[in-house]
Structure formats: C-alpha cells, structure tokens
CSV table of C-alpha atoms in Angstrom, one decimal:
chain,number,residue,atom,x,y,z
A,1,MET,CA,41.7,-31.9,-68.1
A,2,ARG,CA,43.8,-29.7,-70.4
A,3,TYR,CA,44.8,-31.0,-73.8
A,4,LEU,CA,48.5,-31.8,-74.0
A,5,PRO,CA,49.8,-32.6,-77.5
A,6,HIS,CA,52.3,-35.4,-78.0
A,7,THR,CA,56.0,-34.5,-78.3
A,8,ASN,CA,58.0,-35.4,-81.4
A,9,GLU,CA,59.6,-38.1,-79.4
A,10,ASP,CA,56.2,-39.5,-78.5
A,11,VAL,CA,55.1,-39.5,-82.2
A,12,ALA,CA,58.4,-41.2,-83.3
A,13,GLU,CA,58.0,-43.9,-80.7
A,14,MET,CA,54.4,-44.6,-81.7
A,15,LEU,CA,55.3,-44.8,-85.4
A,16,GLN,CA,58.0,-47.2,-84.6
A,17,VAL,CA,55.6,-49.5,-82.7
A,18,VAL,CA,53.1,-49.6,-85.6
A,19,GLY,CA,55.9,-50.0,-88.2
A,20,ALA,CA,55.4,-46.7,-90.0
A,21,ALA,CA,58.4,-44.7,-91.2
A,22,ASN,CA,56.6,-41.4,-90.9
A,23,LEU,CA,53.1,-39.8,-90.6
A,24,ASP,CA,52.5,-40.0,-94.4
A,25,ASP,CA,52.9,-43.7,-94.1
A,26,LEU,CA,50.4,-43.8,-91.3
A,27,PHE,CA,47.8,-42.2,-93.6
A,28,SER,CA,48.7,-44.0,-96.8
A,29,SER,CA,45.3,-45.8,-96.9
A,30,ILE,CA,43.6,-42.4,-97.6
A,31,PRO,CA,43.6,-41.6,-101.3
A,32,GLU,CA,46.1,-39.1,-102.5
A,33,ASN,CA,43.6,-36.6,-103.8
A,34,CYS,CA,41.8,-36.6,-100.4
A,35,ARG,CA,44.8,-35.5,-98.4
A,36,PHE,CA,45.5,-31.8,-97.7
A,37,LYS,CA,49.1,-30.9,-98.6
A,38,GLY,CA,49.3,-27.2,-97.9
A,39,GLU,CA,49.8,-25.2,-94.7
A,40,LEU,CA,46.9,-24.9,-92.4
A,41,ASN,CA,45.7,-21.3,-91.9
A,42,LEU,CA,46.3,-21.2,-88.1
A,43,PRO,CA,47.7,-18.4,-85.9
A,44,SER,CA,51.2,-18.9,-84.5
A,45,ASP,CA,51.7,-20.8,-81.3
A,46,MET,CA,50.9,-19.1,-78.0
A,47,THR,CA,51.7,-19.6,-74.4
A,48,GLU,CA,49.0,-21.3,-72.3
A,49,TRP,CA,48.1,-18.0,-70.6
A,50,ALA,CA,48.0,-16.1,-73.9
A,51,LEU,CA,45.8,-18.8,-75.4
A,52,THR,CA,43.4,-18.6,-72.4
A,53,ASP,CA,43.1,-14.8,-72.9
A,54,HIS,CA,42.5,-15.3,-76.6
A,55,MET,CA,39.8,-17.8,-76.0
A,56,ALA,CA,38.2,-15.5,-73.5
A,57,THR,CA,38.2,-12.7,-76.1
A,58,LEU,CA,36.5,-14.9,-78.6
A,59,ALA,CA,33.9,-16.0,-76.0
A,60,ASP,CA,33.2,-12.3,-75.3
A,61,ARG,CA,31.9,-11.9,-78.8
A,62,MET,CA,29.0,-14.2,-78.0
A,63,ALA,CA,25.8,-12.7,-76.7
A,64,CYS,CA,25.0,-15.0,-73.8
A,65,SER,CA,23.5,-14.9,-70.3
A,66,PRO,CA,23.9,-13.6,-67.7
A,67,GLU,CA,25.8,-10.7,-69.3
A,68,TYR,CA,23.1,-10.4,-71.9
A,69,ARG,CA,19.3,-10.5,-71.4
A,70,VAL,CA,18.6,-13.3,-73.8
A,71,PHE,CA,15.0,-14.0,-74.8
A,72,VAL,CA,15.8,-17.0,-77.1
A,73,GLY,CA,14.6,-20.5,-76.6
A,74,ALA,CA,13.9,-22.3,-79.9
A,75,GLY,CA,14.9,-25.7,-78.7
A,76,SER,CA,17.5,-24.8,-76.1
A,77,TYR,CA,16.4,-23.1,-72.8
A,78,ARG,CA,18.1,-21.4,-69.9
A,79,HIS,CA,16.8,-22.8,-66.7
A,80,TYR,CA,18.0,-22.5,-63.1
A,81,ILE,CA,20.0,-25.6,-62.2
A,82,PRO,CA,19.9,-26.5,-58.5
A,83,ALA,CA,23.3,-26.6,-56.7
A,84,SER,CA,22.8,-30.3,-55.9
A,85,VAL,CA,23.2,-31.2,-59.6
A,86,PRO,CA,26.7,-29.9,-60.2
A,87,TYR,CA,27.8,-31.1,-56.7
A,88,LEU,CA,26.6,-34.6,-57.2
A,89,LEU,CA,27.9,-34.7,-60.7
A,90,SER,CA,31.4,-33.8,-59.5
A,91,ARG,CA,31.6,-36.9,-57.4
A,92,SER,CA,33.8,-39.6,-58.9
A,93,GLU,CA,31.0,-42.2,-58.8
A,94,PHE,CA,29.0,-40.3,-61.4
A,95,SER,CA,31.6,-38.3,-63.4
A,96,THR,CA,31.8,-40.6,-66.4
A,97,ALA,CA,30.5,-40.4,-69.9
A,98,TYR,CA,30.6,-44.2,-70.1
A,99,THR,CA,27.5,-46.1,-71.2
A,100,PRO,CA,27.4,-49.9,-70.6
A,101,TYR,CA,27.8,-52.2,-73.6
A,102,GLN,CA,27.5,-55.4,-71.7
A,103,PRO,CA,25.3,-56.8,-68.9
A,104,GLU,CA,28.1,-56.1,-66.5
A,105,ILE,CA,28.9,-55.4,-62.9
A,106,SER,CA,28.8,-51.6,-63.0
A,107,GLN,CA,25.8,-51.4,-60.8
A,108,GLY,CA,26.1,-47.7,-60.1
A,109,THR,CA,25.9,-46.8,-63.8
A,110,LEU,CA,23.1,-49.3,-64.4
A,111,GLN,CA,21.1,-48.0,-61.5
A,112,ALA,CA,21.6,-44.3,-62.6
A,113,ILE,CA,20.2,-45.3,-66.0
A,114,PHE,CA,17.3,-47.2,-64.5
A,115,GLU,CA,16.4,-44.2,-62.4
A,116,TYR,CA,16.6,-42.0,-65.5
A,117,GLN,CA,14.3,-44.3,-67.4
A,118,THR,CA,11.8,-44.4,-64.5
A,119,LEU,CA,11.6,-40.6,-64.1
A,120,THR,CA,11.4,-40.1,-67.9
A,121,ALA,CA,8.5,-42.6,-68.3
A,122,ARG,CA,6.6,-40.8,-65.4
A,123,LEU,CA,7.2,-37.4,-66.9
A,124,LEU,CA,6.1,-38.4,-70.4
A,125,GLY,CA,3.3,-40.6,-69.1
A,126,MET,CA,4.6,-43.6,-71.0
A,127,GLU,CA,5.1,-47.3,-70.0
A,128,VAL,CA,8.8,-47.7,-70.9
A,129,ALA,CA,11.8,-45.4,-71.7
A,130,ASN,CA,15.2,-46.2,-73.0
A,131,ALA,CA,18.6,-45.2,-71.7
A,132,SER,CA,18.5,-42.0,-73.8
A,133,MET,CA,19.8,-41.0,-77.3
A,134,TYR,CA,22.0,-38.3,-78.8
A,135,ASP,CA,19.5,-35.4,-78.9
A,136,GLY,CA,15.9,-34.6,-79.7
A,137,ALA,CA,16.3,-34.5,-83.4
A,138,SER,CA,17.9,-37.9,-83.8
A,139,ALA,CA,15.3,-39.3,-81.3
A,140,LEU,CA,12.5,-38.1,-83.6
A,141,ALA,CA,14.1,-39.7,-86.6
A,142,GLU,CA,14.5,-42.9,-84.8
A,143,ALA,CA,10.9,-42.8,-83.5
A,144,LEU,CA,9.6,-42.5,-87.1
A,145,LEU,CA,11.8,-45.4,-88.2
A,146,MET,CA,10.5,-47.4,-85.3
A,147,ALA,CA,6.9,-46.6,-86.4
A,148,ILE,CA,7.8,-48.0,-89.9
A,149,ARG,CA,9.3,-51.2,-88.2
A,150,ILE,CA,6.2,-51.7,-86.1
A,151,GLU,CA,4.1,-51.7,-89.3
A,152,ARG,CA,6.6,-54.3,-90.7
A,153,GLY,CA,7.4,-52.0,-93.6
A,154,LYS,CA,3.9,-52.4,-95.0
A,155,LYS,CA,3.2,-48.8,-94.3
A,156,THR,CA,5.7,-46.2,-95.5
A,157,GLY,CA,4.0,-42.8,-95.2
A,158,ILE,CA,4.8,-40.3,-92.4
A,159,ALA,CA,2.7,-37.2,-91.7
A,160,LEU,CA,5.1,-34.6,-90.2
A,161,SER,CA,3.8,-31.3,-88.8
A,162,THR,CA,5.6,-28.2,-90.2
A,163,LEU,CA,5.4,-26.9,-86.6
A,164,ILE,CA,8.0,-29.4,-85.5
A,165,HIS,CA,11.4,-27.7,-84.9
A,166,PRO,CA,12.8,-27.0,-88.4
A,167,HIS,CA,16.2,-28.6,-87.5
A,168,TYR,CA,14.4,-31.8,-86.3
A,169,ARG,CA,12.6,-32.0,-89.7
A,170,GLN,CA,15.9,-31.5,-91.5
A,171,VAL,CA,17.4,-34.5,-89.5
A,172,VAL,CA,14.3,-36.6,-90.3
A,173,ARG,CA,14.7,-35.8,-94.0
A,174,THR,CA,18.4,-36.8,-93.9
A,175,TYR,CA,17.5,-40.1,-92.2
A,176,PHE,CA,14.7,-40.9,-94.6
A,177,GLU,CA,16.1,-39.7,-97.9
A,178,PRO,CA,17.8,-43.1,-98.8
A,179,THR,CA,14.9,-45.2,-97.6
A,180,GLY,CA,12.2,-44.3,-100.1
A,181,TYR,CA,9.7,-43.7,-97.3
A,182,LYS,CA,7.3,-40.9,-98.0
A,183,ILE,CA,7.2,-37.8,-95.8
A,184,VAL,CA,4.1,-35.5,-96.1
A,185,GLU,CA,4.4,-32.2,-94.2
A,186,LEU,CA,1.2,-30.9,-92.5
A,187,PRO,CA,0.5,-27.2,-92.8
A,188,CYS,CA,-0.3,-24.7,-90.0
A,189,LEU,CA,-3.7,-23.4,-89.1
A,190,PRO,CA,-4.3,-19.7,-88.4
A,191,ASP,CA,-4.3,-20.4,-84.6
A,192,GLY,CA,-0.8,-21.8,-84.6
A,193,SER,CA,-1.7,-25.5,-84.5
A,194,THR,CA,-1.2,-28.3,-87.0
A,195,ASP,CA,-3.8,-28.8,-89.8
A,196,LEU,CA,-4.7,-32.5,-89.8
A,197,SER,CA,-7.2,-32.4,-92.6
A,198,ALA,CA,-4.8,-33.8,-95.3
A,199,VAL,CA,-4.0,-36.9,-93.2
A,200,ASP,CA,-6.9,-39.0,-94.6
A,201,GLU,CA,-5.4,-38.7,-98.1
A,202,ILE,CA,-2.0,-40.1,-97.3
A,203,GLU,CA,-1.6,-43.6,-98.5
A,204,ASN,CA,0.0,-46.3,-96.3
A,205,LEU,CA,0.2,-44.0,-93.3
A,206,ALA,CA,2.4,-45.3,-90.6
A,207,ALA,CA,2.5,-42.4,-88.2
A,208,ILE,CA,1.4,-38.8,-87.5
A,209,ALA,CA,4.1,-36.8,-85.8
A,210,LEU,CA,3.5,-33.6,-83.9
A,211,GLN,CA,5.5,-31.4,-81.5
A,212,SER,CA,3.9,-29.9,-78.4
A,213,PRO,CA,4.6,-27.2,-77.4
A,214,ASN,CA,5.3,-26.7,-81.1
A,215,PHE,CA,8.0,-24.4,-82.6
A,216,PHE,CA,5.7,-21.4,-82.3
A,217,GLY,CA,5.2,-22.2,-78.6
A,218,CYS,CA,1.6,-23.3,-79.0
A,219,ILE,CA,0.1,-26.4,-77.3
A,220,GLU,CA,-1.0,-28.9,-79.9
A,221,LYS,CA,-4.2,-31.0,-79.9
A,222,ILE,CA,-2.4,-34.2,-79.1
A,223,LYS,CA,-5.5,-36.2,-78.2
A,224,ALA,CA,-7.3,-35.3,-81.5
A,225,ALA,CA,-4.1,-36.2,-83.4
A,226,SER,CA,-3.7,-39.5,-81.6
A,227,ASP,CA,-7.4,-40.4,-82.2
A,228,LYS,CA,-7.0,-39.6,-85.8
A,229,ALA,CA,-3.9,-41.7,-86.1
A,230,HIS,CA,-5.5,-44.7,-84.4
A,231,ALA,CA,-8.7,-44.4,-86.6
A,232,LEU,CA,-6.4,-44.7,-89.6
A,233,ASN,CA,-4.6,-47.7,-88.0
A,234,ALA,CA,-1.4,-45.6,-87.7
A,235,LEU,CA,0.8,-44.6,-84.7
A,236,SER,CA,0.8,-41.3,-82.8
A,237,VAL,CA,4.3,-39.9,-82.4
A,238,VAL,CA,4.8,-36.8,-80.2
A,239,CYS,CA,8.0,-34.9,-79.8
A,240,PHE,CA,9.1,-32.0,-77.7
A,241,THR,CA,11.9,-29.5,-77.2
A,242,GLU,CA,10.7,-28.3,-73.8
A,243,PRO,CA,9.8,-31.2,-71.4
A,244,MET,CA,9.3,-28.9,-68.5
A,245,ALA,CA,5.9,-28.1,-70.1
A,246,TYR,CA,4.6,-31.5,-68.9
A,247,GLY,CA,4.9,-30.3,-65.4
A,248,LEU,CA,1.8,-28.2,-66.1
A,249,PHE,CA,0.1,-29.6,-69.2
A,250,LYS,CA,-1.1,-33.1,-69.8
A,251,ASN,CA,1.7,-35.3,-70.9
A,252,PRO,CA,1.6,-37.1,-74.3
A,253,GLY,CA,1.1,-40.5,-72.8
A,254,SER,CA,-2.2,-39.5,-71.2
A,255,GLN,CA,-3.4,-38.3,-74.6
A,256,GLY,CA,-2.9,-41.5,-76.5
A,257,ALA,CA,0.6,-41.1,-77.9
A,258,ASP,CA,2.3,-44.4,-78.8
A,259,ILE,CA,5.9,-43.0,-79.0
A,260,VAL,CA,7.2,-39.9,-77.3
A,261,CYS,CA,10.6,-38.3,-77.8
A,262,GLY,CA,12.5,-35.1,-77.7
A,263,GLU,CA,15.2,-32.9,-76.2
A,264,GLY,CA,15.9,-33.1,-72.5
A,265,GLN,CA,18.4,-30.2,-72.2
A,266,SER,CA,15.9,-28.3,-70.0
A,267,LEU,CA,16.3,-30.8,-67.3
A,268,GLY,CA,19.6,-29.7,-65.6
A,269,ILE,CA,21.9,-29.5,-68.6
A,270,PRO,CA,23.5,-26.2,-69.4
A,271,GLN,CA,22.9,-24.7,-72.8
A,272,SER,CA,26.6,-24.8,-73.6
A,273,PHE,CA,26.1,-22.9,-76.9
A,274,GLY,CA,23.9,-25.7,-78.3
A,275,GLY,CA,25.3,-28.9,-76.9
A,276,PRO,CA,25.5,-31.6,-75.8
A,277,GLY,CA,21.9,-32.5,-75.6
A,278,LEU,CA,19.8,-35.4,-74.3
A,279,GLY,CA,17.5,-37.4,-76.5
A,280,MET,CA,14.6,-38.7,-74.4
A,281,PHE,CA,12.7,-41.7,-75.8
A,282,ALA,CA,9.7,-43.6,-74.5
A,283,SER,CA,6.9,-45.8,-75.9
A,284,LEU,CA,4.2,-48.2,-75.0
A,285,ASN,CA,5.5,-51.5,-73.6
A,286,LYS,CA,4.0,-53.5,-76.5
A,287,TYR,CA,6.4,-51.8,-78.9
A,288,VAL,CA,9.5,-52.2,-76.7
A,289,ARG,CA,11.2,-54.8,-78.9
A,290,ASN,CA,11.2,-52.3,-81.8
A,291,MET,CA,12.7,-49.6,-79.6
A,292,PRO,CA,16.2,-48.3,-80.6
A,293,GLY,CA,19.1,-48.0,-78.1
A,294,ARG,CA,19.2,-49.9,-74.9
A,295,LEU,CA,17.2,-50.4,-71.7
A,296,VAL,CA,18.2,-51.3,-68.2
A,297,GLY,CA,16.0,-53.4,-65.9
A,298,LYS,CA,15.8,-54.3,-62.3
A,299,THR,CA,16.1,-57.9,-61.0
A,300,THR,CA,17.3,-59.9,-58.0
A,301,ASP,CA,20.3,-62.2,-57.8
A,302,ARG,CA,20.2,-65.7,-56.5
A,303,ASP,CA,20.6,-64.4,-52.9
A,304,GLY,CA,17.5,-62.3,-53.4
A,305,LYS,CA,19.5,-59.0,-53.5
A,306,ARG,CA,18.3,-56.2,-55.8
A,307,GLY,CA,20.4,-55.7,-58.9
A,308,PHE,CA,20.3,-53.9,-62.3
A,309,VAL,CA,21.1,-55.4,-65.7
A,310,LEU,CA,21.2,-54.4,-69.3
A,311,THR,CA,17.8,-55.9,-70.2
A,312,LEU,CA,17.3,-55.0,-73.9
A,313,ALA,CA,19.9,-53.9,-76.4
A,314,THR,CA,18.8,-54.3,-80.0
A,315,ARG,CA,22.0,-53.1,-81.6
A,316,GLU,CA,24.0,-55.3,-84.0
A,317,GLN,CA,26.7,-55.5,-81.3
A,318,HIS,CA,24.2,-57.6,-79.3
A,319,ILE,CA,22.0,-59.4,-81.8
A,320,ARG,CA,22.1,-60.5,-85.4
A,321,ARG,CA,22.6,-57.5,-87.7
A,322,GLU,CA,19.5,-58.2,-89.8
A,323,ARG,CA,17.4,-58.0,-86.6
A,324,ALA,CA,19.0,-54.9,-85.1
A,325,THR,CA,16.5,-52.0,-84.8
A,326,SER,CA,19.1,-49.3,-85.0
A,327,ASN,CA,22.8,-49.0,-84.5
A,328,ILE,CA,22.4,-45.6,-82.8
A,329,CYS,CA,24.4,-45.3,-79.5
A,330,SER,CA,23.0,-44.0,-76.3
A,331,ASN,CA,23.5,-40.4,-75.3
A,332,GLN,CA,26.6,-39.8,-73.2
A,333,GLY,CA,25.6,-41.2,-69.8
A,334,LEU,CA,26.7,-38.0,-68.1
A,335,CYS,CA,23.8,-36.0,-69.6
A,336,ALA,CA,21.2,-38.7,-68.7
A,337,THR,CA,22.7,-38.8,-65.1
A,338,MET,CA,22.5,-35.0,-64.9
A,339,SER,CA,18.9,-34.9,-65.9
A,340,THR,CA,18.1,-37.7,-63.4
A,341,MET,CA,19.7,-35.6,-60.6
A,342,TYR,CA,17.7,-32.6,-61.8
A,343,MET,CA,14.4,-34.4,-61.8
A,344,ALA,CA,15.0,-36.0,-58.4
A,345,SER,CA,16.1,-32.7,-56.9
A,346,VAL,CA,13.2,-30.7,-58.2
A,347,GLY,CA,10.6,-33.4,-57.7
A,348,GLY,CA,7.0,-33.4,-59.0
A,349,THR,CA,5.9,-30.4,-57.0
A,350,GLY,CA,8.9,-28.4,-58.0
A,351,MET,CA,8.4,-29.3,-61.6
A,352,ARG,CA,4.8,-28.0,-61.5
A,353,GLU,CA,5.9,-24.7,-59.8
A,354,LEU,CA,8.7,-24.2,-62.3
A,355,ALA,CA,6.3,-24.9,-65.2
A,356,ARG,CA,3.8,-22.5,-63.9
A,357,LEU,CA,6.4,-19.8,-63.5
A,358,ASN,CA,7.6,-20.3,-67.1
A,359,ARG,CA,4.0,-20.1,-68.4
A,360,ASP,CA,3.1,-17.1,-66.3
A,361,LYS,CA,6.3,-15.1,-67.2
A,362,ALA,CA,5.8,-15.8,-70.9
A,363,GLU,CA,2.2,-14.7,-70.7
A,364,TYR,CA,3.2,-11.5,-68.9
A,365,LEU,CA,5.7,-10.7,-71.6
A,366,LYS,CA,3.2,-11.5,-74.3
A,367,SER,CA,0.5,-9.3,-72.8
A,368,GLU,CA,2.9,-6.4,-72.3
A,369,LEU,CA,4.0,-6.6,-75.9
A,370,LYS,CA,0.4,-6.8,-77.0
A,371,LYS,CA,-0.5,-3.7,-74.9
A,372,ALA,CA,2.5,-1.9,-76.5
A,373,GLY,CA,0.8,-2.5,-79.9
A,374,PHE,CA,2.6,-5.5,-81.3
A,375,ARG,CA,0.6,-8.3,-82.9
A,376,ILE,CA,0.6,-11.8,-81.5
A,377,PRO,CA,-0.4,-13.9,-84.5
A,378,PHE,CA,-1.1,-17.2,-82.8
A,379,GLU,CA,-3.5,-17.0,-79.8
A,380,ARG,CA,-3.5,-20.7,-78.8
A,381,PRO,CA,-2.4,-21.5,-75.2
A,382,GLY,CA,1.4,-21.8,-74.9
A,383,PHE,CA,4.1,-22.5,-72.5
A,384,ASN,CA,7.3,-20.3,-72.4
A,385,GLU,CA,7.6,-19.2,-76.0
A,386,PHE,CA,5.4,-17.2,-78.4
A,387,VAL,CA,5.6,-15.5,-81.8
A,388,VAL,CA,5.5,-11.7,-82.1
A,389,GLU,CA,5.1,-9.6,-85.3
A,390,PHE,CA,7.2,-6.5,-85.1
A,391,PRO,CA,6.9,-3.6,-87.5
A,392,LYS,CA,8.7,-3.7,-90.8
A,393,GLY,CA,12.4,-2.8,-90.5
A,394,PHE,CA,12.6,-4.1,-86.9
A,395,GLU,CA,16.0,-5.7,-87.9
A,396,SER,CA,17.8,-2.4,-87.2
A,397,THR,CA,16.1,-2.1,-83.8
A,398,TYR,CA,17.1,-5.7,-83.1
A,399,GLN,CA,20.7,-5.0,-83.7
A,400,LYS,CA,20.6,-1.8,-81.6
A,401,LEU,CA,19.2,-4.0,-78.7
A,402,VAL,CA,22.0,-6.4,-79.1
A,403,GLY,CA,24.4,-3.5,-78.7
A,404,LYS,CA,22.5,-2.8,-75.4
A,405,LYS,CA,23.0,-6.5,-74.4
A,406,ILE,CA,19.4,-7.5,-75.1
A,407,VAL,CA,18.6,-10.3,-77.6
A,408,ALA,CA,15.0,-10.0,-78.5
A,409,GLY,CA,14.2,-13.5,-79.7
A,410,ILE,CA,15.1,-14.9,-83.1
A,411,PRO,CA,13.6,-14.1,-86.5
A,412,ILE,CA,11.8,-17.1,-88.0
A,413,GLU,CA,11.5,-16.0,-91.6
A,414,CYS,CA,14.5,-18.2,-92.5
A,415,HIS,CA,12.3,-21.2,-91.6
A,416,TYR,CA,8.9,-19.8,-92.5
A,417,PRO,CA,9.3,-17.4,-95.4
A,418,GLU,CA,5.7,-16.2,-95.1
A,419,LEU,CA,6.4,-14.9,-91.6
A,420,THR,CA,8.5,-11.8,-92.3
A,421,ASP,CA,9.2,-9.6,-89.3
A,422,HIS,CA,8.0,-12.4,-87.0
A,423,TYR,CA,10.2,-13.3,-84.0
A,424,LEU,CA,10.1,-16.2,-81.6
A,425,LEU,CA,10.6,-15.0,-78.0
A,426,CYS,CA,11.1,-17.0,-74.8
A,427,ALA,CA,10.8,-16.3,-71.1
A,428,THR,CA,11.7,-18.8,-68.4
A,429,GLU,CA,12.0,-18.7,-64.6
A,430,THR,CA,15.4,-17.0,-65.0
A,431,HIS,CA,13.9,-13.8,-66.5
A,432,SER,CA,12.9,-11.2,-64.0
A,433,LYS,CA,10.0,-8.8,-64.3
A,434,ALA,CA,12.6,-6.0,-64.7
A,435,ASP,CA,14.2,-7.9,-67.6
A,436,MET,CA,10.9,-8.2,-69.4
A,437,ASP,CA,9.8,-4.6,-68.7
A,438,THR,CA,13.2,-3.4,-70.0
A,439,LEU,CA,12.7,-5.4,-73.2
A,440,VAL,CA,9.2,-3.9,-73.8
A,441,LYS,CA,10.5,-0.4,-73.1
A,442,GLU,CA,13.4,-0.8,-75.5
A,443,VAL,CA,11.4,-2.2,-78.4
A,444,THR,CA,8.8,0.6,-78.1
A,445,SER,CA,11.3,3.4,-77.7
C-alpha cells in the first residue's frame, strides 16, 4: 500500500474533532525547548513517478545481491526462499502482522504460532518455544534476564563470550546497565572458541552464554560449557545467528542448554538490508513460567474439537505488573509465519541438505583461499562463515573489488582491534562455484 498523506482539509477536520486550534496546540504537551522550529532540510516535492525513480537511484548505490556477489553474513544471510513461501504468505488468511493479545477466536493466527513453536522447539532440541521475539539480539538479552529471574535474583553474574555477535553484546549491555547485574566477557582461545577458564572465578554466576556457530563462524563446545555451567549451579544459555547450522550439527538442546535463542532470518525471511528479523526463543519446560513473551497451546473444546489458545502470557497486560517477566512484545507475526512456512516447505531432509551445502561451499572457499596463500587463523570446524587474514593494505583491493561488484566479506577490526586485516567471509547455497573461483582469482590478482 502506498503512503498517501492527509490533505489540509483532513488535518483541519481532525484538529476540530480533538478541540485543537492548530498543530502547535496538538503538540503543546512537548516542552518548548524540545520542539524543532526551523525548516526541515528536505528536497522539494516530486511527482510519484519522479520519486520512484529517485528511490531506485538511491537503492542502486547499495551493493546487494544478485547484482553484486556478496560474501557477507555476520548475522544476516542470503538463502534461497522456496516459491511456496511468498505464495502462501500472499494469501489473505496469513497476510497480517497481528499478534494475539487475548485468548480469542482467531484460530488461524493461533494455529500458525503453535506450528511455529513446534518447529522451533524441534530445530533447537528444546521442550518449549515461545511465539517469537523482535530479533536475535533482544532475545539474548531477555534470555539472560530470564536466567537471573530463575535464580530469583540471588545470582547476578553473567559470563558472556566475546565471540557472541558484537551487536548482540551491545544490546545486552544496554539492557543490563541500569540493573547492576555483572557481565564478565570471556576471551577467545587461539582456535576460535571461547575460553571458559575464568568462569570459576565469577561470583554469583547465574549463566554462561555462548554463540554457536560463533561470530568467527566456529562451532563452540556447547556440551563442555553446559557441563561447566551446571557444575557451578548456573544455567547454560546458547544463542545463534544462523539456525540452519542445526540441520547438520548437534542442536543446543541435545548438548545440555537450558535456554536457546537467536536470529531466525535465515528461515525464509529476506535480508531486507538488515530487517525485520525474528527472535527465536526456547527453553526447558521447567522454566516456562519465567519465559518472556507469549505461548500458544493446543486444547479441545467441550465438543471434543481441536482448538488453539493463548496459554501463557506473562506480560503486565495479562498479569499483575510485579509478576510480569518482561513487557517485550512478540515479533511481528508475519515473520514467524514466514519461517514456519519455510521450515515446513524445506522439511528435515531439506534442512540437512541445505546445511551440508552451506558447510561444503564455505569449506571449498576456505581451502581455495588457503591454497592461494591467505592465512585462516581459526581452524575449528565451522558452518558457512570463516575468518581470513589478508595482506596489509588489503583495503584498497577490497574497494577495487566493490567496483567490480564483489563484496569480499567484512573487516572485523572495528569489533576486534587486535585482528587487523582480518575479514569475515560467508558462503551459502546461493553462491556458485564460479562466484567463489572469481573471488579467489580477484583477491590474488
């Protein structure tokens, strides 16, 4: 739907209805020094077709697939989306961003969420999943607050791997700053996994949080971290940016994780320049009453017919404020529905095949770059991302490649200052062998 602004007559009519003489009256509750009085620096008005051309010109500045060969993942991945997903999503029964606030009669919406929860729990190997959250970063922050709640506030320390996506850690710090809870960041070992040796010294440890595959693309030792957490009477929290990896590798639930969360964009949601995302969230059933968000369950009515109901919603809208676990809203239902359609379309076998393709293609690109003389600093098994050290001054080559419509990963020095000239590269099923061979040829020429 196109955006159609109100006419002056519309505005005058609305002001009359609310009893305001003009727009300044409408905003009179905003302090005077907080109101912008000048002229906005905007271009002059355009016709709709001129504006469409202008927006297309702006969009052309972006280096994106399929025009560009983009080897960037870092939390947002380009995957093939089966035609069944956009087709089903275009049907009016599903095309809504609405999420249910009441145990109501919208059975289609409730069943879609129930199916999403079921598929999510199976993929992550957990007992219960909620109706989704905003994105992976907010899901991790909520998971750590949930760990604090489970310990009834008696434990206030969180061990957070530095190999969790830097933006996720930033969101966690924002959530935790006013709380007084202590966050200890765990360093990286030379093989690209998290160093857990400092965990024993953290007082009042509530949880250990890892990401697998981590930001360097390496598979973490989740079982060892979970055992360590449980030995210290703490919880194991595992997050992810690439859930497709669990089509090939053991999922967190089978390795002792208590809470699992992360970004579900890979599952049928276009990258869309960074959003919207899908926060997937699951835990063991014994912790369900501390889970944020909402949960849909299946039941039968008095005639014995199957039905779906909003089973658990621990927001202050539904229960007393002091007992609310979080006031976070569910993700837009459309993204959860999209991922449900994707998981159902691909199925378990398809997920395994796709995961294997991702792993194999990344390993091919990694080995070709290694043969070409570039250093791979972290040799742990990975999925579809890995870190490469290019020669000093690679930045100029990088920019030349962008001019040739190739984006050779992203530099990670801004997040890890010690890793100068290190780049994070990604290959998924959408990258052909010719794409990867061209990249290797160009960086060596």
